[in-house]
Tab-separated table of C-alpha atoms and ligand atoms in Angstrom:
chain	number	residue	atom	x	y	z
A	1	MET	CA	-23.568	20.210	8.700
A	2	TYR	CA	-19.902	17.799	7.384
A	3	LYS	CA	-19.027	20.532	5.422
A	4	LEU	CA	-18.137	22.609	8.425
A	5	VAL	CA	-17.176	19.681	10.381
A	6	ILE	CA	-14.390	19.198	7.557
A	7	HIS	CA	-13.342	22.625	8.146
A	8	VAL	CA	-12.815	21.980	11.926
A	9	TYR	CA	-11.033	18.722	11.049
A	10	LEU	CA	-8.734	20.528	8.609
A	11	THR	CA	-8.369	23.698	11.071
A	12	PHE	CA	-7.141	21.620	13.617
A	13	PHE	CA	-4.340	19.859	11.654
A	14	TYR	CA	-3.347	23.048	10.334
A	15	ILE	CA	-2.604	24.311	13.842
A	16	ASN	CA	-0.892	21.252	14.516
A	17	ARG	CA	1.100	21.833	12.049
A	18	GLU	CA	1.984	25.717	13.255
A	19	TYR	CA	2.780	24.503	16.422
A	20	TYR	CA	4.981	22.067	15.433
A	21	SER	CA	6.753	24.118	12.685
A	22	HIS	CA	7.170	26.025	15.290
A	23	ILE	CA	8.818	23.479	17.152
A	24	GLN	CA	11.360	22.380	14.365
A	25	LEU	CA	12.541	26.322	13.807
A	26	ASN	CA	13.937	26.381	17.512
A	27	ILE	CA	16.318	23.330	17.148
A	28	GLY	CA	18.515	25.424	14.253
A	29	ASN	CA	19.267	25.096	11.062
A	30	ASN	CA	19.827	21.457	10.500
A	31	VAL	CA	18.658	20.062	7.419
A	32	ASN	CA	15.207	18.248	8.066
A	33	ILE	CA	16.390	15.106	6.494
A	34	GLY	CA	12.048	13.764	7.364
A	35	LYS	CA	10.505	16.851	5.668
A	36	GLU	CA	12.695	15.976	2.299
A	37	VAL	CA	11.862	12.404	2.753
A	38	LEU	CA	8.136	13.219	3.067
A	39	ASN	CA	8.469	15.767	-0.061
A	40	LEU	CA	9.997	12.617	-1.842
A	41	LEU	CA	6.981	10.740	-0.675
A	42	LYS	CA	4.738	13.435	-2.061
A	43	GLU	CA	5.689	12.648	-5.994
A	44	GLU	CA	4.824	8.945	-5.731
A	45	ILE	CA	1.393	9.202	-4.090
A	46	THR	CA	-1.973	11.322	-4.853
A	47	GLU	CA	-2.352	14.654	-4.177
A	48	VAL	CA	-5.474	13.397	-1.831
A	49	GLU	CA	-3.342	10.788	-0.053
A	50	TYR	CA	-0.682	13.266	0.867
A	51	ASN	CA	-3.300	16.209	1.834
A	52	ARG	CA	-5.449	13.688	3.901
A	53	TYR	CA	-2.263	11.900	5.969
A	54	ILE	CA	1.477	12.232	5.098
A	55	LYS	CA	1.039	16.218	5.441
A	56	HIS	CA	0.147	16.126	8.852
A	57	LEU	CA	3.157	14.427	9.706
A	58	ASN	CA	5.916	16.296	11.748
A	59	TYR	CA	9.124	14.941	11.794
A	60	ASP	CA	11.185	15.323	15.466
A	61	LEU	CA	14.604	16.412	14.519
A	62	LYS	CA	15.433	16.399	17.784
A	63	LYS	CA	14.933	12.571	18.779
A	64	SER	CA	15.514	11.343	15.390
A	65	ASN	CA	19.002	9.990	14.566
A	66	ALA	CA	20.760	8.205	12.020
A	67	ASN	CA	18.962	4.819	12.172
A	68	LEU	CA	15.297	6.072	13.546
A	69	ALA	CA	13.373	8.481	12.228
A	70	ILE	CA	10.251	9.814	14.619
A	71	PHE	CA	7.219	11.432	12.995
A	72	TYR	CA	4.260	12.474	14.971
A	73	ALA	CA	0.640	12.595	13.707
A	74	PRO	CA	-2.396	13.779	15.126
A	75	ASN	CA	-4.176	11.038	16.197
A	76	ALA	CA	-4.281	7.352	17.008
A	77	LEU	CA	-6.042	6.145	13.778
A	78	VAL	CA	-3.981	8.619	11.465
A	79	VAL	CA	-0.992	7.236	12.992
A	80	ASN	CA	-2.577	3.681	12.492
A	81	TRP	CA	-3.327	4.476	8.665
A	82	ILE	CA	0.500	5.881	7.890
A	83	LYS	CA	1.725	2.651	9.979
A	84	ASN	CA	-0.050	0.363	7.994
A	85	ARG	CA	0.552	1.815	4.469
A	86	TYR	CA	3.811	4.203	4.300
A	87	THR	CA	6.369	3.012	7.330
A	88	GLU	CA	8.211	0.800	4.356
A	89	LYS	CA	7.874	3.785	1.717
A	90	ILE	CA	8.912	6.049	4.207
A	91	SER	CA	12.053	4.203	5.673
A	92	HIS	CA	12.780	2.783	2.228
A	93	LEU	CA	13.301	6.807	1.196
A	94	PHE	CA	15.150	7.596	4.006
A	95	GLU	CA	17.347	4.593	2.534
A	96	ILE	CA	18.033	5.977	-0.385
A	97	LYS	CA	18.835	9.515	1.385
A	98	SER	CA	20.800	8.404	3.779
A	99	ASN	CA	22.262	5.049	2.947
A	100	ALA	CA	21.408	3.878	6.276
A	101	LYS	CA	18.950	2.107	7.536
A	102	VAL	CA	16.375	3.656	9.392
A	103	THR	CA	13.288	2.266	11.420
A	104	VAL	CA	10.474	4.608	11.368
A	105	GLN	CA	8.302	5.388	14.281
A	106	ILE	CA	4.956	6.529	13.521
A	107	THR	CA	3.484	8.146	16.796
A	108	LEU	CA	1.182	10.639	18.812
A	109	LYS	CA	2.939	13.630	20.063
A	110	ASN	CA	2.769	13.190	23.275
A	111	LYS	CA	3.210	9.664	24.131
A	112	VAL	CA	6.792	9.697	25.684
A	113	GLU	CA	8.785	7.157	24.712
A	114	THR	CA	10.020	4.945	27.268
A	115	LYS	CA	13.500	3.207	27.960
A	116	LYS	CA	11.760	-0.074	27.184
A	117	THR	CA	10.303	1.145	23.825
A	118	LYS	CA	13.913	2.583	22.865
A	119	GLN	CA	15.775	-0.349	23.498
A	120	ILE	CA	13.057	-2.633	21.542
A	121	VAL	CA	13.735	0.022	18.595
A	122	GLU	CA	17.057	-0.294	18.422
A	123	ALA	CA	17.077	-4.423	18.668
A	124	LYS	CA	14.769	-4.326	15.746
A	125	GLN	CA	16.999	-1.915	13.584
A	126	SER	CA	19.041	-4.648	12.683
A	127	SER	CA	16.313	-6.365	11.293
A	128	SER	CA	13.631	-6.285	8.700
A	129	LEU	CA	10.529	-4.193	8.537
A	130	LEU	CA	7.954	-5.879	9.709
A	131	ASN	CA	4.843	-3.934	11.432
A	132	THR	CA	4.687	-5.949	14.739
A	133	SER	CA	0.854	-5.136	14.603
A	134	HIS	CA	0.373	-7.468	12.532
A	135	SER	CA	-0.513	-11.094	13.787
A	136	PHE	CA	-2.601	-13.861	13.277
A	137	SER	CA	-4.924	-12.789	16.231
A	138	ASN	CA	-6.030	-10.124	14.853
A	139	PHE	CA	-6.767	-11.293	11.283
A	140	MET	CA	-10.235	-12.143	11.096
A	141	VAL	CA	-10.836	-15.491	9.168
A	142	GLY	CA	-13.710	-16.161	6.862
A	143	GLY	CA	-14.600	-18.141	3.975
A	144	SER	CA	-12.996	-15.746	1.466
A	145	ASN	CA	-9.520	-16.117	3.197
A	146	GLN	CA	-9.162	-19.160	5.207
A	147	PHE	CA	-7.419	-20.659	2.926
A	148	ALA	CA	-4.410	-18.610	2.580
A	149	TYR	CA	-4.502	-18.203	6.203
A	150	ALA	CA	-4.337	-21.500	7.194
A	151	ALA	CA	-1.462	-22.357	4.665
A	152	VAL	CA	0.526	-18.814	5.926
A	153	LYS	CA	-0.490	-20.561	9.416
A	154	SER	CA	1.086	-23.878	8.924
A	155	VAL	CA	4.141	-22.552	7.275
A	156	SER	CA	4.933	-20.328	10.562
A	157	GLU	CA	4.665	-23.715	12.261
A	158	ASN	CA	7.080	-25.671	10.226
A	159	ALA	CA	9.318	-23.042	8.213
A	160	GLY	CA	10.309	-24.595	5.316
A	161	ASN	CA	9.365	-27.999	5.497
A	162	VAL	CA	5.263	-27.602	4.350
A	163	TYR	CA	4.929	-25.436	1.378
A	164	ASN	CA	8.182	-24.256	-0.064
A	165	PRO	CA	7.829	-21.326	-1.601
A	166	LEU	CA	4.218	-20.140	-0.320
A	167	PHE	CA	2.587	-17.765	-2.731
A	168	ILE	CA	-0.770	-15.475	-2.000
A	169	TYR	CA	-2.564	-13.940	-4.399
A	170	GLY	CA	-5.907	-11.598	-4.194
A	171	GLY	CA	-6.684	-7.869	-5.235
A	172	VAL	CA	-5.802	-4.663	-3.060
A	173	GLY	CA	-6.169	-3.969	0.707
A	174	LEU	CA	-7.614	-7.869	1.283
A	175	GLY	CA	-4.887	-8.760	4.034
A	176	LYS	CA	-1.535	-10.192	2.127
A	177	THR	CA	0.918	-8.038	3.476
A	178	HIS	CA	-0.802	-8.719	6.774
A	179	LEU	CA	-0.668	-12.429	6.343
A	180	MET	CA	2.582	-12.616	5.095
A	181	GLN	CA	4.055	-10.265	8.035
A	182	ALA	CA	2.013	-12.237	10.574
A	183	ALA	CA	4.111	-14.900	9.933
A	184	GLY	CA	7.335	-13.137	9.624
A	185	ASN	CA	6.722	-12.040	13.178
A	186	VAL	CA	6.342	-15.323	14.568
A	187	PHE	CA	9.570	-16.140	12.814
A	188	GLN	CA	11.296	-13.042	14.294
A	189	ASP	CA	10.062	-13.904	17.648
A	190	GLU	CA	11.770	-17.224	17.247
A	191	GLY	CA	15.145	-15.309	17.002
A	192	LYS	CA	15.294	-16.373	12.981
A	193	VAL	CA	16.642	-13.959	10.748
A	194	VAL	CA	13.711	-12.683	8.766
A	195	ILE	CA	13.999	-10.731	5.713
A	196	TYR	CA	10.418	-8.538	4.651
A	197	THR	CA	10.687	-6.828	1.505
A	198	SER	CA	8.693	-5.277	-1.206
A	199	VAL	CA	10.288	-6.013	-4.825
A	200	GLU	CA	10.843	-2.035	-4.971
A	201	GLN	CA	13.101	-2.373	-2.173
A	202	PHE	CA	14.689	-5.220	-3.286
A	203	LEU	CA	15.096	-3.911	-6.727
A	204	ASN	CA	16.835	-0.506	-5.160
A	205	ASP	CA	18.879	-2.748	-2.577
A	206	PHE	CA	20.507	-4.960	-5.906
A	207	THR	CA	21.124	-1.861	-7.772
A	208	ARG	CA	23.021	0.487	-5.140
A	209	SER	CA	24.746	-2.859	-4.864
A	210	ILE	CA	25.868	-2.959	-8.103
A	211	ARG	CA	26.531	1.022	-7.886
A	212	ASN	CA	28.824	0.963	-4.937
A	213	ASN	CA	30.318	-2.531	-5.684
A	214	THR	CA	28.836	-4.347	-2.969
A	215	MET	CA	26.843	-7.572	-4.303
A	216	GLU	CA	28.984	-9.712	-2.239
A	217	ARG	CA	26.847	-8.108	0.668
A	218	PHE	CA	24.014	-8.118	-1.052
A	219	ARG	CA	23.952	-11.840	-1.742
A	220	GLU	CA	24.896	-12.708	1.878
A	221	LYS	CA	22.038	-10.254	3.312
A	222	TYR	CA	19.348	-12.065	1.229
A	223	ARG	CA	20.642	-15.879	0.564
A	224	LYS	CA	22.132	-16.060	4.019
A	225	CYS	CA	18.535	-15.470	5.469
A	226	ASP	CA	16.534	-17.776	7.282
A	227	VAL	CA	13.029	-16.474	6.071
A	228	LEU	CA	12.507	-14.631	2.684
A	229	LEU	CA	9.111	-12.704	2.708
A	230	ILE	CA	8.820	-10.678	-0.911
A	231	ASP	CA	5.698	-8.452	-1.608
A	232	ASP	CA	4.012	-7.892	-4.720
A	233	ILE	CA	5.752	-9.721	-6.951
A	234	GLN	CA	3.902	-8.384	-10.049
A	235	PHE	CA	6.118	-5.543	-9.997
A	236	LEU	CA	9.120	-7.767	-10.957
A	237	SER	CA	7.119	-7.577	-14.536
A	238	ASN	CA	9.604	-7.136	-17.579
A	239	LYS	CA	12.395	-6.506	-14.827
A	240	GLU	CA	15.151	-8.709	-16.391
A	241	GLY	CA	17.922	-8.118	-14.202
A	242	ILE	CA	16.341	-8.359	-10.859
A	243	GLN	CA	14.777	-11.680	-11.876
A	244	GLU	CA	17.823	-13.617	-12.560
A	245	GLU	CA	18.961	-12.292	-9.089
A	246	LEU	CA	15.675	-13.221	-7.281
A	247	PHE	CA	16.315	-16.313	-9.506
A	248	HIS	CA	19.624	-17.437	-7.905
A	249	THR	CA	18.744	-16.034	-4.455
A	250	PHE	CA	15.820	-18.446	-4.328
A	251	GLU	CA	17.963	-21.413	-5.601
A	252	ALA	CA	19.921	-20.826	-2.534
A	253	LEU	CA	17.737	-20.633	-0.466
A	254	LYS	CA	15.337	-23.340	-1.398
A	255	GLY	CA	18.946	-25.787	-1.464
A	256	ASP	CA	19.161	-25.029	2.227
A	257	GLY	CA	15.830	-25.593	3.025
A	258	LYS	CA	15.093	-21.956	3.601
A	259	GLN	CA	11.260	-20.734	3.545
A	260	ILE	CA	10.138	-18.321	0.705
A	261	MET	CA	7.096	-16.803	0.923
A	262	PHE	CA	5.490	-14.541	-1.932
A	263	THR	CA	2.843	-12.633	-2.407
A	264	ALA	CA	1.102	-10.837	-5.659
A	265	ASP	CA	-1.800	-9.347	-6.894
A	266	LYS	CA	-2.569	-12.459	-9.458
A	267	HIS	CA	-1.803	-15.817	-9.838
A	268	PRO	CA	1.593	-16.624	-11.100
A	269	LYS	CA	0.800	-17.489	-14.324
A	270	LYS	CA	-1.259	-14.129	-15.073
A	271	ILE	CA	1.807	-12.363	-14.273
A	272	ALA	CA	2.937	-10.899	-17.484
A	273	GLY	CA	6.738	-10.307	-18.233
A	274	LEU	CA	7.901	-13.160	-16.425
A	275	GLU	CA	10.420	-15.683	-17.287
A	276	ALA	CA	9.449	-18.686	-17.200
A	277	ARG	CA	11.814	-20.329	-14.582
A	278	LEU	CA	10.709	-18.281	-12.094
A	279	GLN	CA	7.197	-18.575	-12.398
A	280	SER	CA	7.322	-22.081	-12.490
A	281	ARG	CA	9.071	-21.904	-9.319
A	282	PHE	CA	6.091	-19.511	-7.683
A	283	GLU	CA	4.147	-22.690	-8.418
A	284	TRP	CA	6.702	-25.119	-6.746
A	285	GLY	CA	4.980	-25.338	-3.250
A	286	LEU	CA	1.298	-24.283	-3.180
A	287	VAL	CA	-0.585	-21.606	-4.421
A	288	ALA	CA	-3.472	-19.946	-2.380
A	289	ASP	CA	-5.878	-16.875	-2.826
A	290	ILE	CA	-7.485	-14.344	-1.124
A	291	GLN	CA	-11.188	-13.509	-2.010
A	292	PRO	CA	-12.680	-10.212	-1.227
A	293	PRO	CA	-14.220	-10.765	2.105
A	294	GLU	CA	-18.054	-11.646	2.627
A	295	LEU	CA	-20.448	-9.123	4.612
A	296	GLU	CA	-19.816	-11.090	7.810
A	297	THR	CA	-16.239	-11.157	7.512
A	298	LYS	CA	-16.035	-7.742	6.914
A	299	ILE	CA	-18.348	-6.950	9.792
A	300	ALA	CA	-15.624	-9.072	11.914
A	301	ILE	CA	-12.683	-7.000	10.390
A	302	ILE	CA	-14.154	-3.829	11.591
A	303	GLU	CA	-15.094	-5.171	15.055
A	304	LYS	CA	-11.756	-5.549	15.295
A	305	LYS	CA	-10.144	-2.758	14.103
A	306	CYS	CA	-12.682	-0.630	16.232
A	307	GLU	CA	-11.469	-2.848	19.641
A	308	ILE	CA	-7.657	-2.354	18.335
A	309	ASN	CA	-8.010	1.477	17.695
A	310	ARG	CA	-10.569	1.812	21.221
A	311	VAL	CA	-13.288	3.239	19.063
A	312	SER	CA	-16.787	2.316	19.996
A	313	LEU	CA	-19.562	2.035	17.259
A	314	SER	CA	-23.237	0.848	17.798
A	315	LYS	CA	-24.354	-2.510	15.900
A	316	ASP	CA	-26.102	-0.947	12.865
A	317	ILE	CA	-22.975	1.572	11.809
A	318	ILE	CA	-20.727	-1.406	11.764
A	319	ASN	CA	-23.246	-3.213	9.231
A	320	TYR	CA	-23.803	-0.199	7.642
A	321	ILE	CA	-19.953	0.539	6.685
A	322	ALA	CA	-19.631	-3.154	6.080
A	323	THR	CA	-22.173	-3.193	3.454
A	324	VAL	CA	-20.961	0.130	2.027
A	325	ILE	CA	-17.265	-0.763	1.965
A	326	GLU	CA	-16.888	-3.312	-1.275
A	327	SER	CA	-14.033	-5.006	-0.665
A	328	ASN	CA	-10.990	-3.110	-0.070
A	329	VAL	CA	-10.732	-3.376	4.015
A	330	ARG	CA	-8.023	-0.836	3.929
A	331	GLU	CA	-10.767	1.723	3.338
A	332	ILE	CA	-12.212	0.586	6.639
A	333	GLU	CA	-9.401	1.851	8.643
A	334	GLY	CA	-9.807	5.322	6.152
A	335	ILE	CA	-13.283	5.509	7.388
A	336	LEU	CA	-13.183	5.027	10.965
A	337	SER	CA	-10.068	7.304	11.157
A	338	LYS	CA	-12.453	9.699	9.467
A	339	LEU	CA	-15.370	8.765	12.254
A	340	HIS	CA	-13.287	8.907	14.908
A	341	ALA	CA	-11.890	12.002	14.346
A	342	TYR	CA	-15.092	13.649	13.680
A	343	SER	CA	-16.459	12.913	16.647
A	344	GLN	CA	-13.723	13.374	18.840
A	345	LEU	CA	-12.975	17.248	17.479
A	346	MET	CA	-17.044	17.516	17.192
A	347	HIS	CA	-17.625	15.971	20.913
A	348	ILE	CA	-20.552	14.212	19.579
A	349	ASP	CA	-21.642	11.004	19.299
A	350	LEU	CA	-22.041	8.955	16.664
A	351	ASN	CA	-25.041	7.865	14.953
A	352	LEU	CA	-26.246	6.237	11.663
A	353	GLU	CA	-27.277	9.849	9.995
A	354	PHE	CA	-24.023	11.027	10.573
A	355	THR	CA	-21.742	7.988	9.488
A	356	LYS	CA	-24.165	7.922	6.198
A	357	ASN	CA	-22.827	11.576	5.650
A	358	VAL	CA	-19.369	11.156	6.472
A	359	LEU	CA	-18.913	8.185	4.240
A	360	LYS	CA	-20.702	9.832	1.262
A	361	ASP	CA	-18.997	12.806	1.827
A	362	GLN	CA	-15.749	10.616	1.195
A	363	MET	CA	-16.734	8.548	-1.638
A	364	ASN	CA	-17.867	11.803	-3.804
A	365	GLU	CA	-14.632	13.313	-2.347
A	366	ASN	CA	-12.982	10.203	-3.827
A	367	ARG	CA	-14.071	10.533	-7.033
A	368	GLU	CA	-13.893	14.587	-7.466
A	369	ASN	CA	-10.428	14.095	-6.505
A	370	LEU	CA	-9.641	11.603	-9.517
A	371	THR	CA	-8.035	13.160	-12.018
A	372	ILE	CA	-6.969	12.028	-16.085
A	373	GLU	CA	-3.527	12.340	-14.600
A	374	ASN	CA	-3.770	10.339	-11.720
A	375	ILE	CA	-5.524	7.837	-13.782
A	376	THR	CA	-3.019	7.259	-16.733
A	377	GLN	CA	-0.513	7.540	-13.799
A	378	THR	CA	-1.346	4.621	-12.410
A	379	VAL	CA	-2.144	2.587	-15.747
A	380	ALA	CA	0.975	3.674	-16.825
A	381	LYS	CA	2.969	2.018	-13.589
A	382	ASP	CA	0.958	-0.971	-13.949
A	383	LEU	CA	1.729	-1.534	-17.541
A	384	ASN	CA	5.206	-0.621	-17.422
A	385	ILE	CA	5.336	2.382	-19.168
A	386	LYS	CA	5.766	5.980	-19.290
A	387	PRO	CA	2.708	7.991	-18.437
A	388	SER	CA	4.106	10.587	-21.248
A	389	GLU	CA	3.662	7.485	-23.651
A	390	ILE	CA	0.064	7.601	-23.106
A	391	LYS	CA	-0.376	10.827	-23.953
A	392	SER	CA	2.267	10.313	-26.982
A	393	LYS	CA	1.047	9.478	-30.902
A	394	GLY	CA	2.876	6.243	-30.059
A	395	ARG	CA	1.472	3.499	-32.073
A	396	SER	CA	3.217	0.593	-30.382
A	397	LYS	CA	1.122	-2.398	-29.261
A	398	ASN	CA	1.892	-1.791	-25.651
A	399	ILE	CA	1.232	2.046	-25.659
A	400	VAL	CA	-2.041	1.497	-27.610
A	401	TYR	CA	-3.393	-0.833	-25.025
A	402	ALA	CA	-2.606	1.563	-22.005
A	403	ARG	CA	-3.700	4.243	-23.579
A	404	ARG	CA	-7.269	2.581	-24.280
A	405	ILE	CA	-7.395	1.721	-21.021
A	406	SER	CA	-6.743	4.532	-19.604
A	407	VAL	CA	-9.245	6.411	-21.953
A	408	TYR	CA	-12.019	3.986	-20.739
A	409	ILE	CA	-11.139	4.066	-17.385
A	410	CYS	CA	-11.423	8.043	-17.168
A	411	ARG	CA	-14.616	8.048	-18.933
A	412	GLU	CA	-15.537	5.902	-16.086
A	413	LEU	CA	-14.526	7.450	-13.056
A	414	THR	CA	-13.960	11.058	-13.924
A	415	GLN	CA	-16.623	13.940	-15.226
A	416	ASN	CA	-14.646	14.455	-18.506
A	417	THR	CA	-16.350	15.159	-21.520
A	418	MET	CA	-15.236	13.106	-25.001
A	419	PRO	CA	-13.902	16.060	-26.447
A	420	GLN	CA	-11.737	16.750	-23.462
A	421	LEU	CA	-10.623	12.948	-23.206
A	422	ALA	CA	-10.037	13.367	-27.265
A	423	LYS	CA	-7.545	16.722	-26.528
A	424	TYR	CA	-5.681	15.321	-23.333
A	425	PHE	CA	-5.134	11.788	-25.273
A	426	GLY	CA	-3.827	13.163	-28.550
A	427	MET	CA	-7.022	11.551	-30.267
A	428	LYS	CA	-8.610	13.438	-33.235
A	429	ASP	CA	-12.101	13.662	-31.612
A	430	HIS	CA	-14.964	12.673	-29.585
A	431	THR	CA	-15.641	9.919	-32.127
A	432	ALA	CA	-12.269	8.469	-31.715
A	433	ILE	CA	-12.818	8.249	-28.167
A	434	SER	CA	-16.516	6.699	-28.346
A	435	HIS	CA	-14.731	4.486	-30.391
A	436	THR	CA	-12.146	3.162	-28.007
A	437	ILE	CA	-14.923	2.787	-25.404
A	438	LYS	CA	-17.142	0.706	-27.569
A	439	LYS	CA	-14.051	-1.613	-28.312
A	440	ILE	CA	-12.765	-1.932	-24.341
A	441	ASN	CA	-16.550	-2.507	-23.795
A	442	GLU	CA	-16.705	-5.739	-26.422
A	443	LEU	CA	-13.488	-6.728	-25.099
A	444	ILE	CA	-14.329	-6.614	-21.294
A	445	LYS	CA	-17.528	-8.935	-22.673
A	446	ASP	CA	-15.572	-11.020	-24.392
A	447	ASP	CA	-12.666	-11.714	-22.473
A	448	GLU	CA	-12.511	-12.549	-18.847
A	449	ASP	CA	-8.851	-12.049	-18.157
A	450	PHE	CA	-9.281	-8.539	-19.388
A	451	LYS	CA	-12.357	-7.598	-17.433
A	452	LEU	CA	-10.510	-8.984	-14.203
A	453	LYS	CA	-7.595	-6.544	-15.422
A	454	ILE	CA	-9.933	-3.556	-15.897
A	455	ASP	CA	-11.540	-4.298	-12.040
A	456	GLU	CA	-7.984	-4.395	-11.100
A	457	LEU	CA	-6.792	-1.299	-12.128
A	458	THR	CA	-10.116	0.354	-11.114
A	459	ASN	CA	-9.869	-1.057	-7.824
A	460	LYS	CA	-6.418	0.749	-7.489
A	461	ILE	CA	-7.607	4.056	-9.063
A	462	THR	CA	-10.437	3.888	-6.743
A	463	SER	CA	-8.574	2.724	-3.202
A	464	ALA	CA	-5.428	5.485	-3.558
A	465	SER	CA	-7.912	8.292	-3.674
B	501	LIG	P1	-2.987	-6.298	0.708
B	501	LIG	O1	-1.414	-6.510	1.305
B	501	LIG	O2	-3.736	-7.843	0.149
B	501	LIG	O3	-2.845	-5.376	-0.081
B	501	LIG	P2	-3.241	-5.549	3.256
B	501	LIG	O4	-2.316	-6.880	4.297
B	501	LIG	O5	-2.445	-4.297	3.425
B	501	LIG	O6	-3.850	-6.244	2.030
B	501	LIG	O7	-4.300	-5.191	3.676
B	501	LIG	C1	-4.812	-4.165	4.448
B	501	LIG	C2	-5.462	-3.621	5.829
B	501	LIG	O8	-6.555	-4.116	5.751
B	501	LIG	C3	-4.328	-4.005	6.772
B	501	LIG	O9	-4.734	-2.914	7.815
B	501	LIG	C4	-4.672	-5.242	7.236
B	501	LIG	O10	-4.725	-5.167	8.875
B	501	LIG	C5	-6.307	-5.455	7.182
B	501	LIG	N1	-6.870	-6.274	6.442
B	501	LIG	C6	-7.339	-6.989	5.498
B	501	LIG	N2	-7.486	-8.308	5.839
B	501	LIG	C7	-8.159	-8.632	7.439
B	501	LIG	C8	-8.709	-9.549	7.974
B	501	LIG	N3	-9.064	-10.470	7.929
B	501	LIG	N4	-8.461	-8.792	9.328
B	501	LIG	C9	-8.337	-7.982	9.992
B	501	LIG	N5	-7.180	-6.997	8.919
B	501	LIG	C10	-7.449	-7.061	8.016
B	502	LIG	MG1	0.047	-5.403	0.453
């Protein structure tokens, strides 16, 4: 039954795509920068992610301009999903393509843009890329995240004076970005100049400034703001130039009593390849962790997301989803989006049986779509080496380490046989693979940090699909 649903679902998107592309054709032969940007994005994300969400976006050539990019998505939950996960990335890719700061708006096709929303968008163009839907009021607090919540909240009420810097760390999808942006939104509403950036974007900005000889402007921007929020600090690992720049930015801001906040997927001490002076500064203020949510918090989060997205689900369905989802809150949004789309298209009431099928289908699909390539890519990115090096005959310590981890995770998460893995990773035969797996299992047993690393990577890989 649900196979049929999927078919209808996809057909719906297909028809939409045809419809929109027809509109675009009528506009003329302008270069469709929106499409080009989505093509760039395609290279950075998994095929499944692309096909499931990004592919269905349509760029409005007519209404978009040099500072505003408008994309249409087929339903409200897909709008939200893309808004939360990709807006920043898309905006950044626009910046790369056009060299201008672009505000990205993801919206429903028939939502007419009023004069007021246009003014708001224009006002925000000069500021940072904060997602305004990330607020304290829609962040559900429970034992797992109350420490981080309290820390961020108190910083938002007293910038520069309580914990400076504030460093929040925790696994994927546990609400770090949400909290950081909630504080950012408070500051922004108070009229402060807030910069919210990922490490990647900070690095790109830095490199571009060196290339274009505009370091002066770069420093003016980052050292003169009121609040600097940098997300996913772990990506600084082994990038020396940008670490040095961040160090001086930090010194300048801290000296002026300006608030700084960081997030990362692990404690600063555990981030490899960081300059000691930077590492120690990360711990100067307060370091707070976020743990995976308990069942009650998950239920509260699902209820909140349902309310925000105007989806109504019965108590037993909510409880079921909360039990099935292990920790990554982001997955909840994917599931709600899917349930909502199915129920709307099929005009059926959601019951528990149907929900179970949809979820089972999603889990299987996630697993089926995992390939050796995308696992290797994620491992390589995380460990700062090239995917091709993992497949090479390289014997350096880093490469061997990454290769072993990739072999192990591929064996855990895909259906590939040992000979198939041996062939892919350029190893002698299946005994080399089984030897590697044995070694990794021993390490997992003996070394808690190593186990955490494997869990973190597995989480990243499965949540990206
Ligand atoms: P992280 O940055 O830690 O990977 P995000 O902040 O991007 O995670 O959170 C992923 C999604 O889950 C976001 O849509 C966020 O709104 C939601 N989320 C996470 N934790 C909570 C929470 N406690 N209450 C409400 N929403 C949450
Ligand atoms: Mg984040």
